[in-house]
Amino acid sequence: MGGLSGMLSVARDGIMAQSAALDTTGQNVANVNTPGYAKRTAVLASRAQPGSAGGVDVVTFARDAAGLASRRLYGEAGKSGAADARAVALATIESMVSPQSGGISDRTSAFFSSLTALSADGNSTAARATVLARATDLAASFADTAASLTSERATQLDSARSIVADVNASLASIAKFNGQIAGAEASGTPANDLRDARDVLVRSVADATGAHVVEGANGQMTLFAAGTALVSGNTSRPLSVDLDPQGNMRVLVANPGGAPSDVTSHVTEGKLGGLREARDVDIPKVQAGLDQLAFDIATQVNSVHSAGVGQDGLGGRNLFAAPAGVAGAAYSMKIDPAVGSDPTTLAAAATVADLPGGGSVALALSKIATTQLGAAPGNPGERIAAWLGSVGTMASSANDEATLRSGTVATAESSFESQRGVSLDEEMVNLTRFQRAFEASTRILHAADELLGNLIKEL
Amino acid sequence: MRVTEKNRFSEATMQRTRAAAQLQKKAQVAASGNRVNLPSDDAYGFSVGKAATDRIEILTARTGAAQNAQSDLELGESTLASATDLLQKAKELAVQGRNGTMDAAARASLGSQVDSIRSSLLALANTRGASGYLFGGTATQTPPFSATGAFVGNDTAVDVALSDNVTVRGNGSGAQAFTAAGGTDIFADLANLAAALGTNNVAGIDAGIAKLDAGHAQVVGARVTAGLAAERLGTGIDVMAEARASLTARRAQAVEADPVTAYSDLAEANAAYERALAVTKQILSVNSSGNG
């Protein structure tokens, strides 16, 4: 169809297409801060009209999924989530084992120093009371630190359960969106808003557990995490967390109609992976070091103390309750009931004949501070410093890793956002561009109208 | 690269966050005066600082014990000096009593004076110091010498550590100073001398003079031993003070921050933070003008 009628048709198409493009620009500007929003583009194409000038059609409203950048972002988010969670956990642990004052190191020094004072005056009531107070402080310091570490593991288990609850909710929603997206797109309706919402959820799962996604031809996304597919089509497999017989965190994934699978060893990414490593690898290492120190100090002090006699003339007493073994030695460290709260039971003298002022056993006890403790090299102070140093190194490495990962995730985020985010500058240019085109189409309409008017007058 | 609004704000936020974190870190160093506050700041530096702190603590405790012992030993030395004076006076009385022109009554009077000297010496031997009786060994709570001069203490040393491998006896030896364990029983010798003077026994007086000479040498020897021990303790205290100073310097080097560097770093971090804020402001301004 040609002539004035065709001209009117072209003007109409132009007005409608530019209007749609202006709508899209407005939508982009309105959603510039909407989480997960990917910029839309009105895709225009000329419409061929046999025998006359062609019009224009809005073919589709394209949404840039930034597929490659999004996969990279999800991967980096998983690694960053793990590094960040571990760094936070280790910073907490470091502050527990190395307070500014009154920590195990300070109390060990104070204990041995009090023994030096007692060695020079075995009969001093004040010196005896001080030694007993310092020994009580030292035992409490070990026990409190061990209890704090145990409590931190419990806290991390709670955090893991909370993360898993959020992940399960997200997985269920992703599966639901999968079904809605496939249904909408099969009927030819764009599902851009549904995809935006699904991407936000995938990102949250990536932060929590790491996520790798594959999108099928029907728009449905398969989400892999913890070494298995957690969302496939419109079904999801929830995770759960419990403890194995050793007290370590166990992550299970539900199997429809079957027993859940243990995927713990695959949980290495995301906050869950970082928490698991901090809880079941890092803290046990710190606890093992603490237990060994407590065991060695208690054992070595007891072996010397039990060789001496208290002011009541009785010997063979331990100062610290004898640990049953290395494991749990810190948590159970306390003053032996035979000594209790009675400073006169402290064995400062070697024999009854040396009473009451003898201090040779107290001197030998004080010398433990400068002799090798247990089988490992180093005196007590050096062993404690090495233990604290190992915690510090772990915390420092974890922090460096978190900083590095936050940089890489920021780069990935920037690349992702660069591809699909809204640029107001760009939208302002588009606004002008589409506005001008709209105005021009209107002019064509006016021109056609005038021509038609003139023609009608002539008739 | 296409730059979106979120890119701009994310970058500005990240730079500001980093600058703020750096500023907080530098402020903590400047305020605390320590470069190393936690093991993660510098694990090696922390270990060196901790080892130095522990060592300083040990040396401080040893110094305190050594000073107490030195004080008691010096008191013991001066007590033994008084004891030698008393023995010298007793010898003078004995020599006076040995004079052939002296009658029995005059000798008996001298004997009473010797007995009085013995009582004074007994009081000196039962002198108390800061840690109890000076000459009772480890039996510090009961007088080491009875009224009869019998020794009821012990000769157990109270060792004081000056280093990991060196100890010094920190108490005087009453047994070596006054009893037969040191050569002669001085209180018995004085009692015998007083008895010899009282009974006009010239031979006994002669024997007493010889015993007093031996006793005098014995107390002088004990005094020298106590003096040497006090001197060794004094030297050890000086050495430990130097070691503490050296360790304090080592600890400072390992964990403390150089004040000039700390404040310079703080000023630099503050400037960086202000720059980050200015950049954020500029970004806001660009967006504002772009949108207007």
mmCIF file with all atom_site columns, N, CA and C in Angstrom, chain B residues 75-137:
data_model
loop_
_atom_site.group_PDB
_atom_site.id
_atom_site.type_symbol
_atom_site.label_atom_id
_atom_site.label_alt_id
_atom_site.label_comp_id
_atom_site.label_asym_id
_atom_site.label_entity_id
_atom_site.label_seq_id
_atom_site.pdbx_PDB_ins_code
_atom_site.Cartn_x
_atom_site.Cartn_y
_atom_site.Cartn_z
_atom_site.occupancy
_atom_site.B_iso_or_equiv
_atom_site.pdbx_formal_charge
_atom_site.auth_seq_id
_atom_site.auth_comp_id
_atom_site.auth_asym_id
_atom_site.auth_atom_id
_atom_site.pdbx_PDB_model_num
ATOM 1   N N  . LEU B 1 75  ? 72.129 -7.256  105.868 1.00 0.00 ? 75  LEU B N  1
ATOM 2   C CA . LEU B 1 75  ? 71.810 -7.182  107.297 1.00 0.00 ? 75  LEU B CA 1
ATOM 3   C C  . LEU B 1 75  ? 72.580 -8.266  108.050 1.00 0.00 ? 75  LEU B C  1
ATOM 4   N N  . GLY B 1 76  ? 72.667 -9.449  107.453 1.00 0.00 ? 76  GLY B N  1
ATOM 5   C CA . GLY B 1 76  ? 73.416 -10.551 108.054 1.00 0.00 ? 76  GLY B CA 1
ATOM 6   C C  . GLY B 1 76  ? 74.890 -10.209 108.176 1.00 0.00 ? 76  GLY B C  1
ATOM 7   N N  . GLU B 1 77  ? 75.420 -9.560  107.144 1.00 0.00 ? 77  GLU B N  1
ATOM 8   C CA . GLU B 1 77  ? 76.846 -9.206  107.162 1.00 0.00 ? 77  GLU B CA 1
ATOM 9   C C  . GLU B 1 77  ? 77.131 -8.207  108.284 1.00 0.00 ? 77  GLU B C  1
ATOM 10  N N  . SER B 1 78  ? 76.260 -7.213  108.403 1.00 0.00 ? 78  SER B N  1
ATOM 11  C CA . SER B 1 78  ? 76.485 -6.216  109.460 1.00 0.00 ? 78  SER B CA 1
ATOM 12  C C  . SER B 1 78  ? 76.284 -6.848  110.838 1.00 0.00 ? 78  SER B C  1
ATOM 13  N N  . THR B 1 79  ? 75.349 -7.821  110.913 1.00 0.00 ? 79  THR B N  1
ATOM 14  C CA . THR B 1 79  ? 75.143 -8.529  112.188 1.00 0.00 ? 79  THR B CA 1
ATOM 15  C C  . THR B 1 79  ? 76.389 -9.332  112.563 1.00 0.00 ? 79  THR B C  1
ATOM 16  N N  . LEU B 1 80  ? 76.973 -9.978  111.562 1.00 0.00 ? 80  LEU B N  1
ATOM 17  C CA . LEU B 1 80  ? 78.192 -10.758 111.819 1.00 0.00 ? 80  LEU B CA 1
ATOM 18  C C  . LEU B 1 80  ? 79.364 -9.837  112.166 1.00 0.00 ? 80  LEU B C  1
ATOM 19  N N  . ALA B 1 81  ? 79.357 -8.605  111.592 1.00 0.00 ? 81  ALA B N  1
ATOM 20  C CA . ALA B 1 81  ? 80.404 -7.631  111.945 1.00 0.00 ? 81  ALA B CA 1
ATOM 21  C C  . ALA B 1 81  ? 80.286 -7.273  113.429 1.00 0.00 ? 81  ALA B C  1
ATOM 22  N N  . SER B 1 82  ? 79.046 -7.094  113.869 1.00 0.00 ? 82  SER B N  1
ATOM 23  C CA . SER B 1 82  ? 78.828 -6.816  115.292 1.00 0.00 ? 82  SER B CA 1
ATOM 24  C C  . SER B 1 82  ? 79.264 -8.008  116.134 1.00 0.00 ? 82  SER B C  1
ATOM 25  N N  . ALA B 1 83  ? 79.020 -9.211  115.591 1.00 0.00 ? 83  ALA B N  1
ATOM 26  C CA . ALA B 1 83  ? 79.405 -10.427 116.318 1.00 0.00 ? 83  ALA B CA 1
ATOM 27  C C  . ALA B 1 83  ? 80.916 -10.498 116.490 1.00 0.00 ? 83  ALA B C  1
ATOM 28  N N  . THR B 1 84  ? 81.633 -10.113 115.441 1.00 0.00 ? 84  THR B N  1
ATOM 29  C CA . THR B 1 84  ? 83.106 -10.153 115.567 1.00 0.00 ? 84  THR B CA 1
ATOM 30  C C  . THR B 1 84  ? 83.570 -9.131  116.602 1.00 0.00 ? 84  THR B C  1
ATOM 31  N N  . ASP B 1 85  ? 82.879 -7.996  116.658 1.00 0.00 ? 85  ASP B N  1
ATOM 32  C CA . ASP B 1 85  ? 83.239 -6.997  117.681 1.00 0.00 ? 85  ASP B CA 1
ATOM 33  C C  . ASP B 1 85  ? 83.029 -7.566  119.083 1.00 0.00 ? 85  ASP B C  1
ATOM 34  N N  . LEU B 1 86  ? 81.918 -8.283  119.238 1.00 0.00 ? 86  LEU B N  1
ATOM 35  C CA . LEU B 1 86  ? 81.643 -8.887  120.554 1.00 0.00 ? 86  LEU B CA 1
ATOM 36  C C  . LEU B 1 86  ? 82.690 -9.935  120.899 1.00 0.00 ? 86  LEU B C  1
ATOM 37  N N  . LEU B 1 87  ? 83.072 -10.723 119.917 1.00 0.00 ? 87  LEU B N  1
ATOM 38  C CA . LEU B 1 87  ? 84.081 -11.762 120.178 1.00 0.00 ? 87  LEU B CA 1
ATOM 39  C C  . LEU B 1 87  ? 85.427 -11.115 120.509 1.00 0.00 ? 87  LEU B C  1
ATOM 40  N N  . GLN B 1 88  ? 85.705 -10.011 119.824 1.00 0.00 ? 88  GLN B N  1
ATOM 41  C CA . GLN B 1 88  ? 86.955 -9.296  120.106 1.00 0.00 ? 88  GLN B CA 1
ATOM 42  C C  . GLN B 1 88  ? 86.947 -8.773  121.544 1.00 0.00 ? 88  GLN B C  1
ATOM 43  N N  . LYS B 1 89  ? 85.774 -8.261  121.940 1.00 0.00 ? 89  LYS B N  1
ATOM 44  C CA . LYS B 1 89  ? 85.656 -7.734  123.303 1.00 0.00 ? 89  LYS B CA 1
ATOM 45  C C  . LYS B 1 89  ? 85.802 -8.862  124.325 1.00 0.00 ? 89  LYS B C  1
ATOM 46  N N  . ALA B 1 90  ? 85.213 -10.030 123.990 1.00 0.00 ? 90  ALA B N  1
ATOM 47  C CA . ALA B 1 90  ? 85.318 -11.194 124.882 1.00 0.00 ? 90  ALA B CA 1
ATOM 48  C C  . ALA B 1 90  ? 86.770 -11.628 125.014 1.00 0.00 ? 90  ALA B C  1
ATOM 49  N N  . LYS B 1 91  ? 87.477 -11.562 123.855 1.00 0.00 ? 91  LYS B N  1
ATOM 50  C CA . LYS B 1 91  ? 88.891 -11.963 123.909 1.00 0.00 ? 91  LYS B CA 1
ATOM 51  C C  . LYS B 1 91  ? 89.688 -10.995 124.790 1.00 0.00 ? 91  LYS B C  1
ATOM 52  N N  . GLU B 1 92  ? 89.385 -9.694  124.658 1.00 0.00 ? 92  GLU B N  1
ATOM 53  C CA . GLU B 1 92  ? 90.077 -8.701  125.489 1.00 0.00 ? 92  GLU B CA 1
ATOM 54  C C  . GLU B 1 92  ? 89.839 -8.981  126.974 1.00 0.00 ? 92  GLU B C  1
ATOM 55  N N  . LEU B 1 93  ? 88.588 -9.338  127.298 1.00 0.00 ? 93  LEU B N  1
ATOM 56  C CA . LEU B 1 93  ? 88.282 -9.677  128.702 1.00 0.00 ? 93  LEU B CA 1
ATOM 57  C C  . LEU B 1 93  ? 89.050 -10.920 129.141 1.00 0.00 ? 93  LEU B C  1
ATOM 58  N N  . ALA B 1 94  ? 89.163 -11.904 128.230 1.00 0.00 ? 94  ALA B N  1
ATOM 59  C CA . ALA B 1 94  ? 89.870 -13.146 128.553 1.00 0.00 ? 94  ALA B CA 1
ATOM 60  C C  . ALA B 1 94  ? 91.353 -12.874 128.774 1.00 0.00 ? 94  ALA B C  1
ATOM 61  N N  . VAL B 1 95  ? 91.913 -12.035 127.876 1.00 0.00 ? 95  VAL B N  1
ATOM 62  C CA . VAL B 1 95  ? 93.341 -11.708 128.020 1.00 0.00 ? 95  VAL B CA 1
ATOM 63  C C  . VAL B 1 95  ? 93.563 -10.966 129.336 1.00 0.00 ? 95  VAL B C  1
ATOM 64  N N  . GLN B 1 96  ? 92.626 -10.061 129.638 1.00 0.00 ? 96  GLN B N  1
ATOM 65  C CA . GLN B 1 96  ? 92.708 -9.326  130.909 1.00 0.00 ? 96  GLN B CA 1
ATOM 66  C C  . GLN B 1 96  ? 92.648 -10.299 132.084 1.00 0.00 ? 96  GLN B C  1
ATOM 67  N N  . GLY B 1 97  ? 91.780 -11.307 131.996 1.00 0.00 ? 97  GLY B N  1
ATOM 68  C CA . GLY B 1 97  ? 91.622 -12.294 133.061 1.00 0.00 ? 97  GLY B CA 1
ATOM 69  C C  . GLY B 1 97  ? 92.830 -13.219 133.158 1.00 0.00 ? 97  GLY B C  1
ATOM 70  N N  . ARG B 1 98  ? 93.581 -13.342 132.069 1.00 0.00 ? 98  ARG B N  1
ATOM 71  C CA . ARG B 1 98  ? 94.772 -14.205 132.065 1.00 0.00 ? 98  ARG B CA 1
ATOM 72  C C  . ARG B 1 98  ? 95.904 -13.595 132.903 1.00 0.00 ? 98  ARG B C  1
ATOM 73  N N  . ASN B 1 99  ? 95.782 -12.260 133.153 1.00 0.00 ? 99  ASN B N  1
ATOM 74  C CA . ASN B 1 99  ? 96.826 -11.549 133.898 1.00 0.00 ? 99  ASN B CA 1
ATOM 75  C C  . ASN B 1 99  ? 96.995 -12.179 135.285 1.00 0.00 ? 99  ASN B C  1
ATOM 76  N N  . GLY B 1 100 ? 98.224 -12.517 135.637 1.00 0.00 ? 100 GLY B N  1
ATOM 77  C CA . GLY B 1 100 ? 98.517 -13.228 136.884 1.00 0.00 ? 100 GLY B CA 1
ATOM 78  C C  . GLY B 1 100 ? 98.211 -12.433 138.135 1.00 0.00 ? 100 GLY B C  1
ATOM 79  N N  . THR B 1 101 ? 98.149 -11.096 138.035 1.00 0.00 ? 101 THR B N  1
ATOM 80  C CA . THR B 1 101 ? 97.902 -10.269 139.220 1.00 0.00 ? 101 THR B CA 1
ATOM 81  C C  . THR B 1 101 ? 96.422 -10.237 139.590 1.00 0.00 ? 101 THR B C  1
ATOM 82  N N  . MET B 1 102 ? 95.578 -10.762 138.723 1.00 0.00 ? 102 MET B N  1
ATOM 83  C CA . MET B 1 102 ? 94.125 -10.665 138.961 1.00 0.00 ? 102 MET B CA 1
ATOM 84  C C  . MET B 1 102 ? 93.642 -11.739 139.937 1.00 0.00 ? 102 MET B C  1
ATOM 85  N N  . ASP B 1 103 ? 92.818 -11.304 140.883 1.00 0.00 ? 103 ASP B N  1
ATOM 86  C CA . ASP B 1 103 ? 92.330 -12.296 141.847 1.00 0.00 ? 103 ASP B CA 1
ATOM 87  C C  . ASP B 1 103 ? 91.049 -12.959 141.348 1.00 0.00 ? 103 ASP B C  1
ATOM 88  N N  . ALA B 1 104 ? 90.601 -13.941 142.110 1.00 0.00 ? 104 ALA B N  1
ATOM 89  C CA . ALA B 1 104 ? 89.453 -14.758 141.683 1.00 0.00 ? 104 ALA B CA 1
ATOM 90  C C  . ALA B 1 104 ? 88.185 -13.923 141.536 1.00 0.00 ? 104 ALA B C  1
ATOM 91  N N  . ALA B 1 105 ? 88.007 -12.944 142.453 1.00 0.00 ? 105 ALA B N  1
ATOM 92  C CA . ALA B 1 105 ? 86.781 -12.127 142.397 1.00 0.00 ? 105 ALA B CA 1
ATOM 93  C C  . ALA B 1 105 ? 86.746 -11.291 141.131 1.00 0.00 ? 105 ALA B C  1
ATOM 94  N N  . ALA B 1 106 ? 87.935 -10.711 140.781 1.00 0.00 ? 106 ALA B N  1
ATOM 95  C CA . ALA B 1 106 ? 87.995 -9.894  139.558 1.00 0.00 ? 106 ALA B CA 1
ATOM 96  C C  . ALA B 1 106 ? 87.735 -10.758 138.335 1.00 0.00 ? 106 ALA B C  1
ATOM 97  N N  . ARG B 1 107 ? 88.306 -12.001 138.363 1.00 0.00 ? 107 ARG B N  1
ATOM 98  C CA . ARG B 1 107 ? 88.065 -12.903 137.215 1.00 0.00 ? 107 ARG B CA 1
ATOM 99  C C  . ARG B 1 107 ? 86.577 -13.288 137.124 1.00 0.00 ? 107 ARG B C  1
ATOM 100 N N  . ALA B 1 108 ? 85.962 -13.489 138.280 1.00 0.00 ? 108 ALA B N  1
ATOM 101 C CA . ALA B 1 108 ? 84.530 -13.841 138.267 1.00 0.00 ? 108 ALA B CA 1
ATOM 102 C C  . ALA B 1 108 ? 83.707 -12.724 137.655 1.00 0.00 ? 108 ALA B C  1
ATOM 103 N N  . SER B 1 109 ? 84.146 -11.450 137.968 1.00 0.00 ? 109 SER B N  1
ATOM 104 C CA . SER B 1 109 ? 83.449 -10.310 137.374 1.00 0.00 ? 109 SER B CA 1
ATOM 105 C C  . SER B 1 109 ? 83.605 -10.307 135.852 1.00 0.00 ? 109 SER B C  1
ATOM 106 N N  . LEU B 1 110 ? 84.820 -10.619 135.414 1.00 0.00 ? 110 LEU B N  1
ATOM 107 C CA . LEU B 1 110 ? 85.054 -10.689 133.956 1.00 0.00 ? 110 LEU B CA 1
ATOM 108 C C  . LEU B 1 110 ? 84.206 -11.804 133.330 1.00 0.00 ? 110 LEU B C  1
ATOM 109 N N  . GLY B 1 111 ? 84.116 -12.909 134.112 1.00 0.00 ? 111 GLY B N  1
ATOM 110 C CA . GLY B 1 111 ? 83.299 -14.033 133.620 1.00 0.00 ? 111 GLY B CA 1
ATOM 111 C C  . GLY B 1 111 ? 81.856 -13.611 133.398 1.00 0.00 ? 111 GLY B C  1
ATOM 112 N N  . SER B 1 112 ? 81.342 -12.765 134.326 1.00 0.00 ? 112 SER B N  1
ATOM 113 C CA . SER B 1 112 ? 79.959 -12.282 134.157 1.00 0.00 ? 112 SER B CA 1
ATOM 114 C C  . SER B 1 112 ? 79.824 -11.442 132.903 1.00 0.00 ? 112 SER B C  1
ATOM 115 N N  . GLN B 1 113 ? 80.860 -10.632 132.636 1.00 0.00 ? 113 GLN B N  1
ATOM 116 C CA . GLN B 1 113 ? 80.818 -9.791  131.425 1.00 0.00 ? 113 GLN B CA 1
ATOM 117 C C  . GLN B 1 113 ? 80.844 -10.655 130.153 1.00 0.00 ? 113 GLN B C  1
ATOM 118 N N  . VAL B 1 114 ? 81.649 -11.736 130.214 1.00 0.00 ? 114 VAL B N  1
ATOM 119 C CA . VAL B 1 114 ? 81.710 -12.652 129.054 1.00 0.00 ? 114 VAL B CA 1
ATOM 120 C C  . VAL B 1 114 ? 80.338 -13.320 128.854 1.00 0.00 ? 114 VAL B C  1
ATOM 121 N N  . ASP B 1 115 ? 79.733 -13.643 129.949 1.00 0.00 ? 115 ASP B N  1
ATOM 122 C CA . ASP B 1 115 ? 78.407 -14.263 129.853 1.00 0.00 ? 115 ASP B CA 1
ATOM 123 C C  . ASP B 1 115 ? 77.398 -13.296 129.220 1.00 0.00 ? 115 ASP B C  1
ATOM 124 N N  . SER B 1 116 ? 77.566 -12.009 129.608 1.00 0.00 ? 116 SER B N  1
ATOM 125 C CA . SER B 1 116 ? 76.685 -10.993 129.021 1.00 0.00 ? 116 SER B CA 1
ATOM 126 C C  . SER B 1 116 ? 76.936 -10.863 127.518 1.00 0.00 ? 116 SER B C  1
ATOM 127 N N  . ILE B 1 117 ? 78.209 -10.938 127.163 1.00 0.00 ? 117 ILE B N  1
ATOM 128 C CA . ILE B 1 117 ? 78.555 -10.871 125.727 1.00 0.00 ? 117 ILE B CA 1
ATOM 129 C C  . ILE B 1 117 ? 77.930 -12.057 124.994 1.00 0.00 ? 117 ILE B C  1
ATOM 130 N N  . ARG B 1 118 ? 77.969 -13.211 125.641 1.00 0.00 ? 118 ARG B N  1
ATOM 131 C CA . ARG B 1 118 ? 77.379 -14.411 125.020 1.00 0.00 ? 118 ARG B CA 1
ATOM 132 C C  . ARG B 1 118 ? 75.877 -14.190 124.762 1.00 0.00 ? 118 ARG B C  1
ATOM 133 N N  . SER B 1 119 ? 75.226 -13.565 125.762 1.00 0.00 ? 119 SER B N  1
ATOM 134 C CA . SER B 1 119 ? 73.785 -13.294 125.588 1.00 0.00 ? 119 SER B CA 1
ATOM 135 C C  . SER B 1 119 ? 73.546 -12.338 124.427 1.00 0.00 ? 119 SER B C  1
ATOM 136 N N  . SER B 1 120 ? 74.418 -11.309 124.341 1.00 0.00 ? 120 SER B N  1
ATOM 137 C CA . SER B 1 120 ? 74.278 -10.347 123.235 1.00 0.00 ? 120 SER B CA 1
ATOM 138 C C  . SER B 1 120 ? 74.503 -11.033 121.894 1.00 0.00 ? 120 SER B C  1
ATOM 139 N N  . LEU B 1 121 ? 75.503 -11.915 121.869 1.00 0.00 ? 121 LEU B N  1
ATOM 140 C CA . LEU B 1 121 ? 75.807 -12.628 120.617 1.00 0.00 ? 121 LEU B CA 1
ATOM 141 C C  . LEU B 1 121 ? 74.640 -13.534 120.219 1.00 0.00 ? 121 LEU B C  1
ATOM 142 N N  . LEU B 1 122 ? 74.025 -14.123 121.245 1.00 0.00 ? 122 LEU B N  1
ATOM 143 C CA . LEU B 1 122 ? 72.868 -14.988 120.997 1.00 0.00 ? 122 LEU B CA 1
ATOM 144 C C  . LEU B 1 122 ? 71.729 -14.177 120.363 1.00 0.00 ? 122 LEU B C  1
ATOM 145 N N  . ALA B 1 123 ? 71.564 -12.965 120.881 1.00 0.00 ? 123 ALA B N  1
ATOM 146 C CA . ALA B 1 123 ? 70.516 -12.095 120.309 1.00 0.00 ? 123 ALA B CA 1
ATOM 147 C C  . ALA B 1 123 ? 70.840 -11.763 118.860 1.00 0.00 ? 123 ALA B C  1
ATOM 148 N N  . LEU B 1 124 ? 72.125 -11.507 118.607 1.00 0.00 ? 124 LEU B N  1
ATOM 149 C CA . LEU B 1 124 ? 72.519 -11.208 117.222 1.00 0.00 ? 124 LEU B CA 1
ATOM 150 C C  . LEU B 1 124 ? 72.272 -12.415 116.313 1.00 0.00 ? 124 LEU B C  1
ATOM 151 N N  . ALA B 1 125 ? 72.603 -13.592 116.806 1.00 0.00 ? 125 ALA B N  1
ATOM 152 C CA . ALA B 1 125 ? 72.428 -14.815 115.996 1.00 0.00 ? 125 ALA B CA 1
ATOM 153 C C  . ALA B 1 125 ? 70.955 -15.101 115.722 1.00 0.00 ? 125 ALA B C  1
ATOM 154 N N  . ASN B 1 126 ? 70.085 -14.533 116.533 1.00 0.00 ? 126 ASN B N  1
ATOM 155 C CA . ASN B 1 126 ? 68.644 -14.721 116.319 1.00 0.00 ? 126 ASN B CA 1
ATOM 156 C C  . ASN B 1 126 ? 67.999 -13.486 115.675 1.00 0.00 ? 126 ASN B C  1
ATOM 157 N N  . THR B 1 127 ? 68.800 -12.725 114.960 1.00 0.00 ? 127 THR B N  1
ATOM 158 C CA . THR B 1 127 ? 68.268 -11.527 114.292 1.00 0.00 ? 127 THR B CA 1
ATOM 159 C C  . THR B 1 127 ? 67.289 -11.921 113.191 1.00 0.00 ? 127 THR B C  1
ATOM 160 N N  . ARG B 1 128 ? 66.239 -11.131 113.061 1.00 0.00 ? 128 ARG B N  1
ATOM 161 C CA . ARG B 1 128 ? 65.233 -11.365 112.002 1.00 0.00 ? 128 ARG B CA 1
ATOM 162 C C  . ARG B 1 128 ? 65.441 -10.400 110.846 1.00 0.00 ? 128 ARG B C  1
ATOM 163 N N  . GLY B 1 129 ? 65.280 -10.917 109.668 1.00 0.00 ? 129 GLY B N  1
ATOM 164 C CA . GLY B 1 129 ? 65.305 -10.075 108.474 1.00 0.00 ? 129 GLY B CA 1
ATOM 165 C C  . GLY B 1 129 ? 63.921 -10.031 107.845 1.00 0.00 ? 129 GLY B C  1
ATOM 166 N N  . ALA B 1 130 ? 63.860 -9.611  106.576 1.00 0.00 ? 130 ALA B N  1
ATOM 167 C CA . ALA B 1 130 ? 62.565 -9.495  105.887 1.00 0.00 ? 130 ALA B CA 1
ATOM 168 C C  . ALA B 1 130 ? 61.908 -10.845 105.695 1.00 0.00 ? 130 ALA B C  1
ATOM 169 N N  . SER B 1 131 ? 62.732 -11.912 105.596 1.00 0.00 ? 131 SER B N  1
ATOM 170 C CA . SER B 1 131 ? 62.178 -13.249 105.332 1.00 0.00 ? 131 SER B CA 1
ATOM 171 C C  . SER B 1 131 ? 62.229 -14.147 106.561 1.00 0.00 ? 131 SER B C  1
ATOM 172 N N  . GLY B 1 132 ? 62.362 -13.554 107.751 1.00 0.00 ? 132 GLY B N  1
ATOM 173 C CA . GLY B 1 132 ? 62.410 -14.359 108.967 1.00 0.00 ? 132 GLY B CA 1
ATOM 174 C C  . GLY B 1 132 ? 63.803 -14.325 109.577 1.00 0.00 ? 132 GLY B C  1
ATOM 175 N N  . TYR B 1 133 ? 64.096 -15.335 110.404 1.00 0.00 ? 133 TYR B N  1
ATOM 176 C CA . TYR B 1 133 ? 65.395 -15.352 111.087 1.00 0.00 ? 133 TYR B CA 1
ATOM 177 C C  . TYR B 1 133 ? 66.517 -15.529 110.076 1.00 0.00 ? 133 TYR B C  1
ATOM 178 N N  . LEU B 1 134 ? 67.562 -14.677 110.235 1.00 0.00 ? 134 LEU B N  1
ATOM 179 C CA . LEU B 1 134 ? 68.616 -14.636 109.214 1.00 0.00 ? 134 LEU B CA 1
ATOM 180 C C  . LEU B 1 134 ? 69.470 -15.884 109.191 1.00 0.00 ? 134 LEU B C  1
ATOM 181 N N  . PHE B 1 135 ? 69.686 -16.504 110.372 1.00 0.00 ? 135 PHE B N  1
ATOM 182 C CA . PHE B 1 135 ? 70.690 -17.569 110.445 1.00 0.00 ? 135 PHE B CA 1
ATOM 183 C C  . PHE B 1 135 ? 70.087 -18.944 110.715 1.00 0.00 ? 135 PHE B C  1
ATOM 184 N N  . GLY B 1 136 ? 68.775 -19.082 110.423 1.00 0.00 ? 136 GLY B N  1
ATOM 185 C CA . GLY B 1 136 ? 68.124 -20.374 110.706 1.00 0.00 ? 136 GLY B CA 1
ATOM 186 C C  . GLY B 1 136 ? 68.008 -21.284 109.502 1.00 0.00 ? 136 GLY B C  1
ATOM 187 N N  . GLY B 1 137 ? 68.673 -20.917 108.382 1.00 0.00 ? 137 GLY B N  1
ATOM 188 C CA . GLY B 1 137 ? 68.494 -21.724 107.166 1.00 0.00 ? 137 GLY B CA 1
ATOM 189 C C  . GLY B 1 137 ? 67.087 -21.535 106.648 1.00 0.00 ? 137 GLY B C  1
#
